[in-house]
PDB file of C-alpha atoms in Angstrom:
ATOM      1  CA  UNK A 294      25.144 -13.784  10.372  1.00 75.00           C
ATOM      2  CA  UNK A 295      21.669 -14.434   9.618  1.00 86.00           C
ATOM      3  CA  UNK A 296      19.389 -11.367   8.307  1.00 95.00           C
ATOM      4  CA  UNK A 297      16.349 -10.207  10.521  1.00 97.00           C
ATOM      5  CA  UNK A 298      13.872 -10.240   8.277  1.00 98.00           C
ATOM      6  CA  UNK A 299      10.622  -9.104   9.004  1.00 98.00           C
ATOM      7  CA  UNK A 300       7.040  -8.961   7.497  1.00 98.00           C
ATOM      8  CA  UNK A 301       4.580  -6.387   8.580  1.00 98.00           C
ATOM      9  CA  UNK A 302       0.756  -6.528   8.450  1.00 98.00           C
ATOM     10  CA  UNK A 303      -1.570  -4.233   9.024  1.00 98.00           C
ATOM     11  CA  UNK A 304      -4.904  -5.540   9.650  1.00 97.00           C
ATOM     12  CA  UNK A 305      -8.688  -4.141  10.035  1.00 96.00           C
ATOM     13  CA  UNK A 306     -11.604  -5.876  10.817  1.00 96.00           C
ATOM     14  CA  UNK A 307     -10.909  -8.967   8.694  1.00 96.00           C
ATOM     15  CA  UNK A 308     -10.251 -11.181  10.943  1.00 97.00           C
ATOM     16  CA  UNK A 309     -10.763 -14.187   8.263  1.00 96.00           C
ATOM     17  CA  UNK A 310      -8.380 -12.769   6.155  1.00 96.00           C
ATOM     18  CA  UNK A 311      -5.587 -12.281   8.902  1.00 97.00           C
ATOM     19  CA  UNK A 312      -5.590 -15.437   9.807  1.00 97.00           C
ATOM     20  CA  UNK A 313      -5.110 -16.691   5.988  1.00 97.00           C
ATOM     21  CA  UNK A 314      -2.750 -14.320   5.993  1.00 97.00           C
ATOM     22  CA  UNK A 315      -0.605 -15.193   8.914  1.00 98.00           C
ATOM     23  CA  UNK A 316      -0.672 -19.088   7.889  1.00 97.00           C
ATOM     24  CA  UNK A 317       0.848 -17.842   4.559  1.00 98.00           C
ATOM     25  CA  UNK A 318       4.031 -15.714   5.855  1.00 98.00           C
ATOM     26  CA  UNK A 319       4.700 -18.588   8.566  1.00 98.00           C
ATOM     27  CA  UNK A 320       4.216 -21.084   5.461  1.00 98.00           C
ATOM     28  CA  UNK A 321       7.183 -19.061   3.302  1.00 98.00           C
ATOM     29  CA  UNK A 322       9.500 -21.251   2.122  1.00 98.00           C
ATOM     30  CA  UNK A 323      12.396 -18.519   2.977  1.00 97.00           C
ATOM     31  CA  UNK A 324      11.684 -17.845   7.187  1.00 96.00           C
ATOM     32  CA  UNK A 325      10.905 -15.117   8.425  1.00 98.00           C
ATOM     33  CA  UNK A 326      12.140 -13.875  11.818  1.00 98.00           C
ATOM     34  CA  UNK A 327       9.497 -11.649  13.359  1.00 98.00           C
ATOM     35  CA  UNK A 328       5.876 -10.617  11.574  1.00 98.00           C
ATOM     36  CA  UNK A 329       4.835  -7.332  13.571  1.00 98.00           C
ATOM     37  CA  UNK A 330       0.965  -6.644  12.827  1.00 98.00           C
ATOM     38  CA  UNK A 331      -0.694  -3.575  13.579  1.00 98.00           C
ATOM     39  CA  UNK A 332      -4.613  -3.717  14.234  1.00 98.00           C
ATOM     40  CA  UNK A 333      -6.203  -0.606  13.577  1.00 97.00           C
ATOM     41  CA  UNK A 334      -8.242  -0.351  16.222  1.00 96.00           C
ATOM     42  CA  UNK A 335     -10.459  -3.254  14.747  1.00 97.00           C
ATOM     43  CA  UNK A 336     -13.872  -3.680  16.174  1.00 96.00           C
ATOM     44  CA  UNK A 337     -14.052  -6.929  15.588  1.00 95.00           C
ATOM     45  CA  UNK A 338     -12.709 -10.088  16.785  1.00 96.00           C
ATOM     46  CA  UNK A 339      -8.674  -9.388  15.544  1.00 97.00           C
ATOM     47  CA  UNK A 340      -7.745  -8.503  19.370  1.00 96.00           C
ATOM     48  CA  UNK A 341      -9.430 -11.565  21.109  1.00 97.00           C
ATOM     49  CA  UNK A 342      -7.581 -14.019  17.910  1.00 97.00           C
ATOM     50  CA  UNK A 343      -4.405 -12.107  17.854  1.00 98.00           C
ATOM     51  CA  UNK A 344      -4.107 -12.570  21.792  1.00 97.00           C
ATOM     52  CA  UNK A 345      -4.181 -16.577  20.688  1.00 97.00           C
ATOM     53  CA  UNK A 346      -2.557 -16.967  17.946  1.00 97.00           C
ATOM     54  CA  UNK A 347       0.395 -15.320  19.675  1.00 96.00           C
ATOM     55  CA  UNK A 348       0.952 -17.408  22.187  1.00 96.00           C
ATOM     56  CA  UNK A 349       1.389 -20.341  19.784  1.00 96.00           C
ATOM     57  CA  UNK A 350       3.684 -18.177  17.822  1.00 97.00           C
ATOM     58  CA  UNK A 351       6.368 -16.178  19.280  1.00 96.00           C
ATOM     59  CA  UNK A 352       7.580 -14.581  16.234  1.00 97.00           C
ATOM     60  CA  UNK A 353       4.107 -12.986  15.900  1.00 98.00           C
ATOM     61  CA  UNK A 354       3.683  -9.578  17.639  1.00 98.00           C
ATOM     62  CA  UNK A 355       0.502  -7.327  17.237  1.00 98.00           C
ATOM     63  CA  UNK A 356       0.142  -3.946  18.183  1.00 97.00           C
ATOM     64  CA  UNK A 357      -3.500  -2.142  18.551  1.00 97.00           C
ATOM     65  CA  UNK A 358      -3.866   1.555  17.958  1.00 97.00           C
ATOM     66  CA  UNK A 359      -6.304   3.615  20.080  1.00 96.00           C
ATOM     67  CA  UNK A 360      -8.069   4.524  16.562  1.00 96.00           C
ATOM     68  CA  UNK A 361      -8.429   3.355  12.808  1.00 96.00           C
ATOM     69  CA  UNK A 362      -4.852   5.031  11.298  1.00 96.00           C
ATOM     70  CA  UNK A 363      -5.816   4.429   8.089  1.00 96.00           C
ATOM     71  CA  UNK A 364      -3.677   1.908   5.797  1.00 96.00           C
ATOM     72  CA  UNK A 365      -0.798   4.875   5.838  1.00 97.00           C
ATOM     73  CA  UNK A 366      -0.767   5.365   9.372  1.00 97.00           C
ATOM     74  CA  UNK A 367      -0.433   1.986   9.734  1.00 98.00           C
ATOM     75  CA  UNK A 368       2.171   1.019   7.399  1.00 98.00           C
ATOM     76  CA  UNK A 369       4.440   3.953   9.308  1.00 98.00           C
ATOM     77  CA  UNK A 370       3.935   2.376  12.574  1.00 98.00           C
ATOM     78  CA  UNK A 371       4.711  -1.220  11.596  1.00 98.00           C
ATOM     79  CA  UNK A 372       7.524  -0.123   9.581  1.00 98.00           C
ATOM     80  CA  UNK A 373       9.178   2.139  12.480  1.00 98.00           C
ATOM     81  CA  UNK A 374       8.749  -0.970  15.089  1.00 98.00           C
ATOM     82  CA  UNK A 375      10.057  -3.390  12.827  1.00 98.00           C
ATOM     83  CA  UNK A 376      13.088  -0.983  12.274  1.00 98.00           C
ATOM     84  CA  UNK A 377      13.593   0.075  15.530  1.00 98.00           C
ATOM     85  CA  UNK A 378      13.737  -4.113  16.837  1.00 98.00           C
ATOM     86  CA  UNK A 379      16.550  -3.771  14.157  1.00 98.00           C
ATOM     87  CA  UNK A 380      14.988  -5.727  10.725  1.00 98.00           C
ATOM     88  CA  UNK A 381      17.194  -5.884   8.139  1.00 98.00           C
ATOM     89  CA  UNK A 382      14.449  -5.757   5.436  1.00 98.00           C
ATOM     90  CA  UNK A 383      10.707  -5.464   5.773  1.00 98.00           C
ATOM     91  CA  UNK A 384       8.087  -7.123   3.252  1.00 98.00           C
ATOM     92  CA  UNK A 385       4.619  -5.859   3.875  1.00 98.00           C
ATOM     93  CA  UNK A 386       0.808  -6.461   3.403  1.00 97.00           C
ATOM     94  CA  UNK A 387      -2.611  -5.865   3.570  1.00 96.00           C
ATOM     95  CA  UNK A 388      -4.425  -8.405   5.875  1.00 96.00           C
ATOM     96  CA  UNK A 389      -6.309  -9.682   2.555  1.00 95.00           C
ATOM     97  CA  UNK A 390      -3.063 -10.803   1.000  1.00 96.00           C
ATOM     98  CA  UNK A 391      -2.032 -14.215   0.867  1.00 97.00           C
ATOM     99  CA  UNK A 392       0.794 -14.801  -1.013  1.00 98.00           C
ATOM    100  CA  UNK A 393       2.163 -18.047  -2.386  1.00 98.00           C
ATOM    101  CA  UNK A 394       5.005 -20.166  -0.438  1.00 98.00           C
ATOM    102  CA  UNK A 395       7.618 -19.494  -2.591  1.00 98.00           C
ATOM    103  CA  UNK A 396       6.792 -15.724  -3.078  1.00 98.00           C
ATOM    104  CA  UNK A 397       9.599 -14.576  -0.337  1.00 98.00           C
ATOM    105  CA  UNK A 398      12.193 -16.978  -1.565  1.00 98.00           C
ATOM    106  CA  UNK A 399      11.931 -15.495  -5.207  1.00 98.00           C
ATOM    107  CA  UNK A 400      12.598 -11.946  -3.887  1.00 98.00           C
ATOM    108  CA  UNK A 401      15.806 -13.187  -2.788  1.00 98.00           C
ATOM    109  CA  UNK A 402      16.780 -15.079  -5.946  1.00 98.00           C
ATOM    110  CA  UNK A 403      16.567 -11.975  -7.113  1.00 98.00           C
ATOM    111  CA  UNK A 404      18.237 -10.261  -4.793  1.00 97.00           C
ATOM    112  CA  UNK A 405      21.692 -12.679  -5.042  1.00 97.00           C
ATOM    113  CA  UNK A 406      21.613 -11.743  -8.981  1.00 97.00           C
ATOM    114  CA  UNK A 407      20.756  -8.094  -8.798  1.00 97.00           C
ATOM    115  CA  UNK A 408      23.102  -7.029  -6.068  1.00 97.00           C
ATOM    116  CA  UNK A 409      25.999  -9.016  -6.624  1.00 95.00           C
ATOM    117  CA  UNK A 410      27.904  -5.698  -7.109  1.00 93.00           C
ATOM    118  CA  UNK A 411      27.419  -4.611  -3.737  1.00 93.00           C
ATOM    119  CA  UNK A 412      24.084  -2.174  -4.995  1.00 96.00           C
ATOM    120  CA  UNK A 413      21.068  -1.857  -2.771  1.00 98.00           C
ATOM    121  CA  UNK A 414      17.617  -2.121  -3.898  1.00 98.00           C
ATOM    122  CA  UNK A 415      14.058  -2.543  -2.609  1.00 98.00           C
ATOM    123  CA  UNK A 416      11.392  -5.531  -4.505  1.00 98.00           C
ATOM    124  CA  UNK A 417       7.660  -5.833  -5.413  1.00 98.00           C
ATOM    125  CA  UNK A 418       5.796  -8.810  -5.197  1.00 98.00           C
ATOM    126  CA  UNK A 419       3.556  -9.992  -8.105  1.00 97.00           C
ATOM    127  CA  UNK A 420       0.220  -9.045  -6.387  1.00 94.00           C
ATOM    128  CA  UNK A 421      -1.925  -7.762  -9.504  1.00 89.00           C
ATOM    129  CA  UNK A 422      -1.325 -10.925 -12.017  1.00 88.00           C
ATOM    130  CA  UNK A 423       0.970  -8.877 -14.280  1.00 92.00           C
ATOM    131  CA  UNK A 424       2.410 -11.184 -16.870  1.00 94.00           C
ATOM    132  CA  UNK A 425       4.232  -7.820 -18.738  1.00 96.00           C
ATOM    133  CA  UNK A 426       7.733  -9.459 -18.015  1.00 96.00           C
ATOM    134  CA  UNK A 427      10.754 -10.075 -20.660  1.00 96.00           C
ATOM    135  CA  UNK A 428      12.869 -11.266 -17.625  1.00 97.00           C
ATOM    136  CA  UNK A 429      12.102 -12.699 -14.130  1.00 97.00           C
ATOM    137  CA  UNK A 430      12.203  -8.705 -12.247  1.00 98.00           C
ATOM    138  CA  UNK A 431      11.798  -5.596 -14.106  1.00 98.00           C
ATOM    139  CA  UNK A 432      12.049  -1.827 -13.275  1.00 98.00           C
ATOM    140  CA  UNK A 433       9.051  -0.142 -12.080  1.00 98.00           C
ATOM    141  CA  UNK A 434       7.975   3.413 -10.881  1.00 97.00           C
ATOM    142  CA  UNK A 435       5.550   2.966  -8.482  1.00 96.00           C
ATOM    143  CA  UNK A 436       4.348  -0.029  -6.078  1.00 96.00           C
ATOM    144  CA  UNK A 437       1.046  -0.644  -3.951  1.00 95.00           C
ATOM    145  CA  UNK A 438       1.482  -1.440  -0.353  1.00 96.00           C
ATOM    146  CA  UNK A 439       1.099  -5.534  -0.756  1.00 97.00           C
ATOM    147  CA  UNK A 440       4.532  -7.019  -1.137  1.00 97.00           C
ATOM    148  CA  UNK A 441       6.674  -4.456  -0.942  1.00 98.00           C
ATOM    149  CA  UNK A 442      10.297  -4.920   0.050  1.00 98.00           C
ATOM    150  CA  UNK A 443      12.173  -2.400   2.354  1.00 98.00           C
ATOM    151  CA  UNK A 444      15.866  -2.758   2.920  1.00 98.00           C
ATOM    152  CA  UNK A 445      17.149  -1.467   6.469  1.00 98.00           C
ATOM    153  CA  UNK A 446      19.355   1.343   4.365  1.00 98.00           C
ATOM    154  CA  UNK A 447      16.641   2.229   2.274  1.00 98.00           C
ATOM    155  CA  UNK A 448      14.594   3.563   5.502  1.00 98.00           C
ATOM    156  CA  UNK A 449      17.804   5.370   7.222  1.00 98.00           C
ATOM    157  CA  UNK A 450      18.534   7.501   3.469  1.00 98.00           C
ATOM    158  CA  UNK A 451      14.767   7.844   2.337  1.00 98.00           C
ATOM    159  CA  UNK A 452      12.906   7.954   6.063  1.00 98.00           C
ATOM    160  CA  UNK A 453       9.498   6.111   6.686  1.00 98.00           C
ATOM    161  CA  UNK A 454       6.215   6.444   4.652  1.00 98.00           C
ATOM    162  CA  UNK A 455       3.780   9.599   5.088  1.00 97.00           C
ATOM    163  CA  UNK A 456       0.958   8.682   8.235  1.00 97.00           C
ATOM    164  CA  UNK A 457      -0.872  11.744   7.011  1.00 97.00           C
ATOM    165  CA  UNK A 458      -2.657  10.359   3.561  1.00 97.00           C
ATOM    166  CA  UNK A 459      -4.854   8.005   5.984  1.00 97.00           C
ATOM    167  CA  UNK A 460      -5.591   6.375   2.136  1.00 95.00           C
ATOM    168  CA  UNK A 461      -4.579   6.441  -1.007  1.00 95.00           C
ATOM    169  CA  UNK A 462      -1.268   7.359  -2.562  1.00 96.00           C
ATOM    170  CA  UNK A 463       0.794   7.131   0.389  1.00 97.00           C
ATOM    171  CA  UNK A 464       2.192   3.868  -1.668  1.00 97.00           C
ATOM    172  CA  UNK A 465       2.883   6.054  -4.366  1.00 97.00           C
ATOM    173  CA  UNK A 466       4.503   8.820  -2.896  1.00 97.00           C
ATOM    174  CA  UNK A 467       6.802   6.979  -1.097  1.00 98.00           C
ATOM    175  CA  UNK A 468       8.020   4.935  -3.768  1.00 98.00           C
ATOM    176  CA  UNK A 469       9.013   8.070  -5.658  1.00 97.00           C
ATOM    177  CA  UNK A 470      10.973   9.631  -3.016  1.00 97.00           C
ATOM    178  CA  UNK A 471      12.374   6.285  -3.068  1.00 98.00           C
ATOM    179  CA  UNK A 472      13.612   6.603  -6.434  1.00 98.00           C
ATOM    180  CA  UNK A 473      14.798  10.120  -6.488  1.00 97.00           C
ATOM    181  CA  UNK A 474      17.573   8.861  -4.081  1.00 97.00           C
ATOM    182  CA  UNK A 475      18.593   6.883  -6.961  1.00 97.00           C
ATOM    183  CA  UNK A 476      17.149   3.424  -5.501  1.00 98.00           C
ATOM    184  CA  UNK A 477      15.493   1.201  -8.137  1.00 98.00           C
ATOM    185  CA  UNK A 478      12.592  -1.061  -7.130  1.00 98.00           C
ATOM    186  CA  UNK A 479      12.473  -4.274  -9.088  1.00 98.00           C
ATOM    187  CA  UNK A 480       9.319  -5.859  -9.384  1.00 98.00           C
ATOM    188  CA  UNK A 481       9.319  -9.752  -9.276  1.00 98.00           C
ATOM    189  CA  UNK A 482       7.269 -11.831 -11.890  1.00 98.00           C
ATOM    190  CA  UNK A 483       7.515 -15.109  -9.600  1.00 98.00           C
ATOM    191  CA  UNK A 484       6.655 -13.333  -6.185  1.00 98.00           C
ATOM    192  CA  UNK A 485       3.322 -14.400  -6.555  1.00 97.00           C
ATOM    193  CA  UNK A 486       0.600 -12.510  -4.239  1.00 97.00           C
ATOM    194  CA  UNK A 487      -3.406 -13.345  -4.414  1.00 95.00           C
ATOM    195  CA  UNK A 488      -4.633  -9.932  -3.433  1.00 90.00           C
ATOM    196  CA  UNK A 489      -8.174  -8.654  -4.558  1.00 72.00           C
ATOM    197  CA  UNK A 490      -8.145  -5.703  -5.857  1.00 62.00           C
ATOM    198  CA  UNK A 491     -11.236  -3.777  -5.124  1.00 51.00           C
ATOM    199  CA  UNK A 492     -13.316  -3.374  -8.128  1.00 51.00           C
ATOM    200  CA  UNK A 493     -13.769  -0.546  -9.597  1.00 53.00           C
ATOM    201  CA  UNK A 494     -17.166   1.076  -9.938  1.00 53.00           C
ATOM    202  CA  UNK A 495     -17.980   1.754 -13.825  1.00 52.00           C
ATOM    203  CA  UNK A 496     -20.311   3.213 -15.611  1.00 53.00           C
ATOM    204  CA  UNK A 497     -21.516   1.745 -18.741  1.00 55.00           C
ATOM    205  CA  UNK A 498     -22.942   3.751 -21.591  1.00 50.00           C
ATOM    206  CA  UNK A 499     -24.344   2.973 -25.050  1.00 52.00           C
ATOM    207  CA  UNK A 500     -23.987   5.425 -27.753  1.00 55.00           C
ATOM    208  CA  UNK A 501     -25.411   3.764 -30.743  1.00 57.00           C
ATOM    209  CA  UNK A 502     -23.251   1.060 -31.343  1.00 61.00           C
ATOM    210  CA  UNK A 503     -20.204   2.359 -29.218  1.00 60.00           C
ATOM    211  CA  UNK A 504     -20.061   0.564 -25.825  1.00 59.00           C
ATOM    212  CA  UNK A 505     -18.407   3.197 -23.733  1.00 53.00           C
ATOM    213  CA  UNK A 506     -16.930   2.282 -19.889  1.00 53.00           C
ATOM    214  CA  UNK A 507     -16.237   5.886 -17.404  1.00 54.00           C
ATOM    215  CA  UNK A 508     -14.351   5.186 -14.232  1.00 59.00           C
ATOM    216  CA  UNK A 509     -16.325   6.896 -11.692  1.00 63.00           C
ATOM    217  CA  UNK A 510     -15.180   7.666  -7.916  1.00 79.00           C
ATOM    218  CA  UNK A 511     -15.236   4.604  -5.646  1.00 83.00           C
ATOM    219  CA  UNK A 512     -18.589   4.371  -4.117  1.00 81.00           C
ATOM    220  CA  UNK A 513     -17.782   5.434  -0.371  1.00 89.00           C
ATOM    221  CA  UNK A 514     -18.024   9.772   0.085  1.00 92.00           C
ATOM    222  CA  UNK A 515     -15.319   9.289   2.671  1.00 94.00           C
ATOM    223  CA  UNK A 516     -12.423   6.884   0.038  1.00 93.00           C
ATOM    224  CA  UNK A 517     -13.515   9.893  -3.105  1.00 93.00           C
ATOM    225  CA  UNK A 518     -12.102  12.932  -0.289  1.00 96.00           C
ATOM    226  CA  UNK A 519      -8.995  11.076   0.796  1.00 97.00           C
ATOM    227  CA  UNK A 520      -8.894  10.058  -3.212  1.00 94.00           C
ATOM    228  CA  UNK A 521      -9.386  13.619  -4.729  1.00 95.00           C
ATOM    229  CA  UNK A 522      -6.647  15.112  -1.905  1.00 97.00           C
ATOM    230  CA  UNK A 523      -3.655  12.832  -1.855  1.00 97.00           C
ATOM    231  CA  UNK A 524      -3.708  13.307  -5.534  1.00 95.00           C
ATOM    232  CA  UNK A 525      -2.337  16.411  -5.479  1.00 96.00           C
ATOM    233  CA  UNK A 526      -0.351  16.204  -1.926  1.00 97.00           C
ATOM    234  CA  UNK A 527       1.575  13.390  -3.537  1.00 95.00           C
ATOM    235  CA  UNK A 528       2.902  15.915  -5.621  1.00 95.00           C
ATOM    236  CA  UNK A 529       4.474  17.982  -2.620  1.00 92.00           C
ATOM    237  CA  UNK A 530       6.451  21.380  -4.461  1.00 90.00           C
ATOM    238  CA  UNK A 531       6.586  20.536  -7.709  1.00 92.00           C
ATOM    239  CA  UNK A 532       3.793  22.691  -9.467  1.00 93.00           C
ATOM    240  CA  UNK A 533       3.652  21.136 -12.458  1.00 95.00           C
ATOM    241  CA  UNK A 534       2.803  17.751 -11.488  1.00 94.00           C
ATOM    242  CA  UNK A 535       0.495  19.413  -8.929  1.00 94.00           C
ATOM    243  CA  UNK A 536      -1.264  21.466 -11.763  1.00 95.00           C
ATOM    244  CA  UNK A 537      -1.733  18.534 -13.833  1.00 94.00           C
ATOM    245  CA  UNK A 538      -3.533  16.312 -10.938  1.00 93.00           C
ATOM    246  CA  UNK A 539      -5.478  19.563  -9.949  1.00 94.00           C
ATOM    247  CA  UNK A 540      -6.886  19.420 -13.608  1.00 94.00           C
ATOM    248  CA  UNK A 541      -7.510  15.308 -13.068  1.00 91.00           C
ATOM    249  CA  UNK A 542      -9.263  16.005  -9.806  1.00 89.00           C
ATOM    250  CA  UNK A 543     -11.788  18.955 -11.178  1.00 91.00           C
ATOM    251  CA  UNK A 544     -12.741  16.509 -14.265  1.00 89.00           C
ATOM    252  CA  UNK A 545     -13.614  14.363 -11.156  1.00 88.00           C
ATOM    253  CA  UNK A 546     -15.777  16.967  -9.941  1.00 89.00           C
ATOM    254  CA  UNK A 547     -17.886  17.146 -13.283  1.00 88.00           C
ATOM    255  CA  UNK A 548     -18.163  13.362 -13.544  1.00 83.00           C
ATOM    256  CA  UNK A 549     -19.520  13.325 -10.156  1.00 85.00           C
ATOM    257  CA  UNK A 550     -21.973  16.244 -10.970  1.00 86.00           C
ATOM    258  CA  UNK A 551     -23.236  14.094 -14.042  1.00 82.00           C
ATOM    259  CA  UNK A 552     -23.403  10.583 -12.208  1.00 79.00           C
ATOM    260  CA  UNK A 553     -23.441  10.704  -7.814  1.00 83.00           C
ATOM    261  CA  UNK A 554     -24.048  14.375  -6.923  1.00 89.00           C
ATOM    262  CA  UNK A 555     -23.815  13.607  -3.488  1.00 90.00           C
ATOM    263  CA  UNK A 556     -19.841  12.836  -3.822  1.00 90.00           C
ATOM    264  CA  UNK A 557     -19.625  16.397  -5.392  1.00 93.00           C
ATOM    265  CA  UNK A 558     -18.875  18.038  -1.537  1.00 95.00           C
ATOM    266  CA  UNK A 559     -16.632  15.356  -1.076  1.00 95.00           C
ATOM    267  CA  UNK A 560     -14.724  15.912  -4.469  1.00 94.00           C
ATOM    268  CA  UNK A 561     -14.649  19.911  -3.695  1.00 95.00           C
ATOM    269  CA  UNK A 562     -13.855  19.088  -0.011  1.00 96.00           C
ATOM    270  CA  UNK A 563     -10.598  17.389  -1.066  1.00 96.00           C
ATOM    271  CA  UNK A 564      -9.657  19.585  -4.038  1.00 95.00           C
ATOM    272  CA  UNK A 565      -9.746  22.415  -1.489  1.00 96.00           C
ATOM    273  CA  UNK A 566      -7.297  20.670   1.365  1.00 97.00           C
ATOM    274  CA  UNK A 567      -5.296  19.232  -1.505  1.00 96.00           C
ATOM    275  CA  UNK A 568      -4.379  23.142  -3.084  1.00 96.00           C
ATOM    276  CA  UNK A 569      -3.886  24.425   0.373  1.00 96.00           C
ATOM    277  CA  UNK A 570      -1.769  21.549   2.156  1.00 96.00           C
ATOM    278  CA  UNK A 571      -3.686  20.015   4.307  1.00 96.00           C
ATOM    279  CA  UNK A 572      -3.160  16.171   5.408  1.00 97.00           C
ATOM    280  CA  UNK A 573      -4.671  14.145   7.923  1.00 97.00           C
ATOM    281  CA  UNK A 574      -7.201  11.744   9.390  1.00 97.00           C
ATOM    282  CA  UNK A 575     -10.575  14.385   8.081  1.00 96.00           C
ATOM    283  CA  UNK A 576     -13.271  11.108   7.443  1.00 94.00           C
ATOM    284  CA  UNK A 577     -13.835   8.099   8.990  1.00 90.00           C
ATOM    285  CA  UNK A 578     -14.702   4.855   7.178  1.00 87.00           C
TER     286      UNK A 578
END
């Protein structure tokens, strides 16, 4: 019997990019049976397209939530509908990811060779160039949320992703509950995704001649809180690991008093709710 395999999107206010988007996952060279998008309350013109584009394309169901959920909020809901319509594996996106035709048919080449023995696994696609490959898949320890590969038994052992980080880590943390089950996640040199990664905002010093580059806090107050805090939730109980991002986060705090005071509250703000717990949608794009 044929798998149900099903590709999730989550989409918000890039309406441009959706489409490109779409036009690649109904391109894939290995079918897909349903894509499930979930527009996050988009103010611009996703709805009025999506209400289109469906009609022409049955497979392609949209859902749009009564408020921006945030990338993690997102991801939860689309994975939880695709699972509960009964997907036997989900790949999922970002709206601004277009991969290449091949790229699902290359997770499963590798899936025929790396579970012949009966062992379950989830995949990464290729979406940050990474050339760092002795064979065609290779371990990893952490995935972004653009082309990752979700097998059915994965979500029933491991459970969904967190809808509480809003942004920011909720990738990471998941993955590593992931692998404390004792799943591996194989990432796939030839699942090729063209994603653009935000760039990151840099400093640039001159000390005589020493050219010096500091990686400062992304420019938007609301990304640095969300940043700064799911640092150190990611962590959950184990102190050690929480200690050591609490340390990351406060050296945070004195870059931003050297270089964009006004992100200080913001940095202080989320090393607070971080120590004491606290998740949540807080700040708004």
């Amino acid at each position: 019997m044929k798998e149900h395999g099903a590709a999730v999107v989550v989409t918000y206010n890039r309406v441009d990019k959706l489409e490109s988007c779409l036009k690649c996952l109904l391109n894939q060279t290995f079918s897909l049976t349903t894509i499930y998008i979930i527009n996050n309350a988009s103010t611009d013109k996703t709805e009025t397209f999506l209400d289109e584009f469906c009609k022409t394309h049955p497979q392609v169901k949209y859902m749009t939530t009564n408020e921006n959920l945030g990338g993690a909020g997102g991801f939860h809901h689309a994975i939880k509908w695709a699972y509960d319509e009964g997907a036997d594996w989900i790949w999922g996106m970002d709206d601004d990811a277009f991969p290449d035709n091949n790229a699902l048919e290359e997770i499963m080449k590798q899936r025929t060779i790396l579970e012949k023995d009966g062992s379950i696994n989830c995949y990464w696609s290729n979406c940050n160039h990474d050339e760092d490959f002795k064979e065609d898949s290779k371990i990893v320890v952490a995935w972004m949320f653009v082309g990752f590969f979700l097998p059915r038994k994965v979500i029933e052992n491991v459970g969904n992703c967190r809808n509480d980080f809003f942004i920011y880590f909720d990738d990471i943390e998941y993955a590593s509950r992931i692998i404390n089950y004792g799943y591996h996640i194989y990432k796939v040199k030839n699942s090729i995704i063209n994603h653009k990664d935000a760039i990151p905002n840099i400093k640039k010093l001159k000390i005589g001649n020493i050219n010096i580059q500091i990686t400062l806090l992304p420019a938007e107050t609301w990304k640095t809180y969300y940043l700064i805090r799911n640092n150190i939730l990611r962590h959950g109980k184990d102190k050690k690991k929480r200690n050591k991002s609490i340390r990351a986060c406060i050296r945070h705090l004195i870059k931003a008093l050297m270089w964009n005071p006004r992100q200080v509250k913001y940095v202080w703000l989320g090393l607070i709710d971080g120590i004491w717990g606290k998740s949540g949608k807080i700040f708004s794009p």
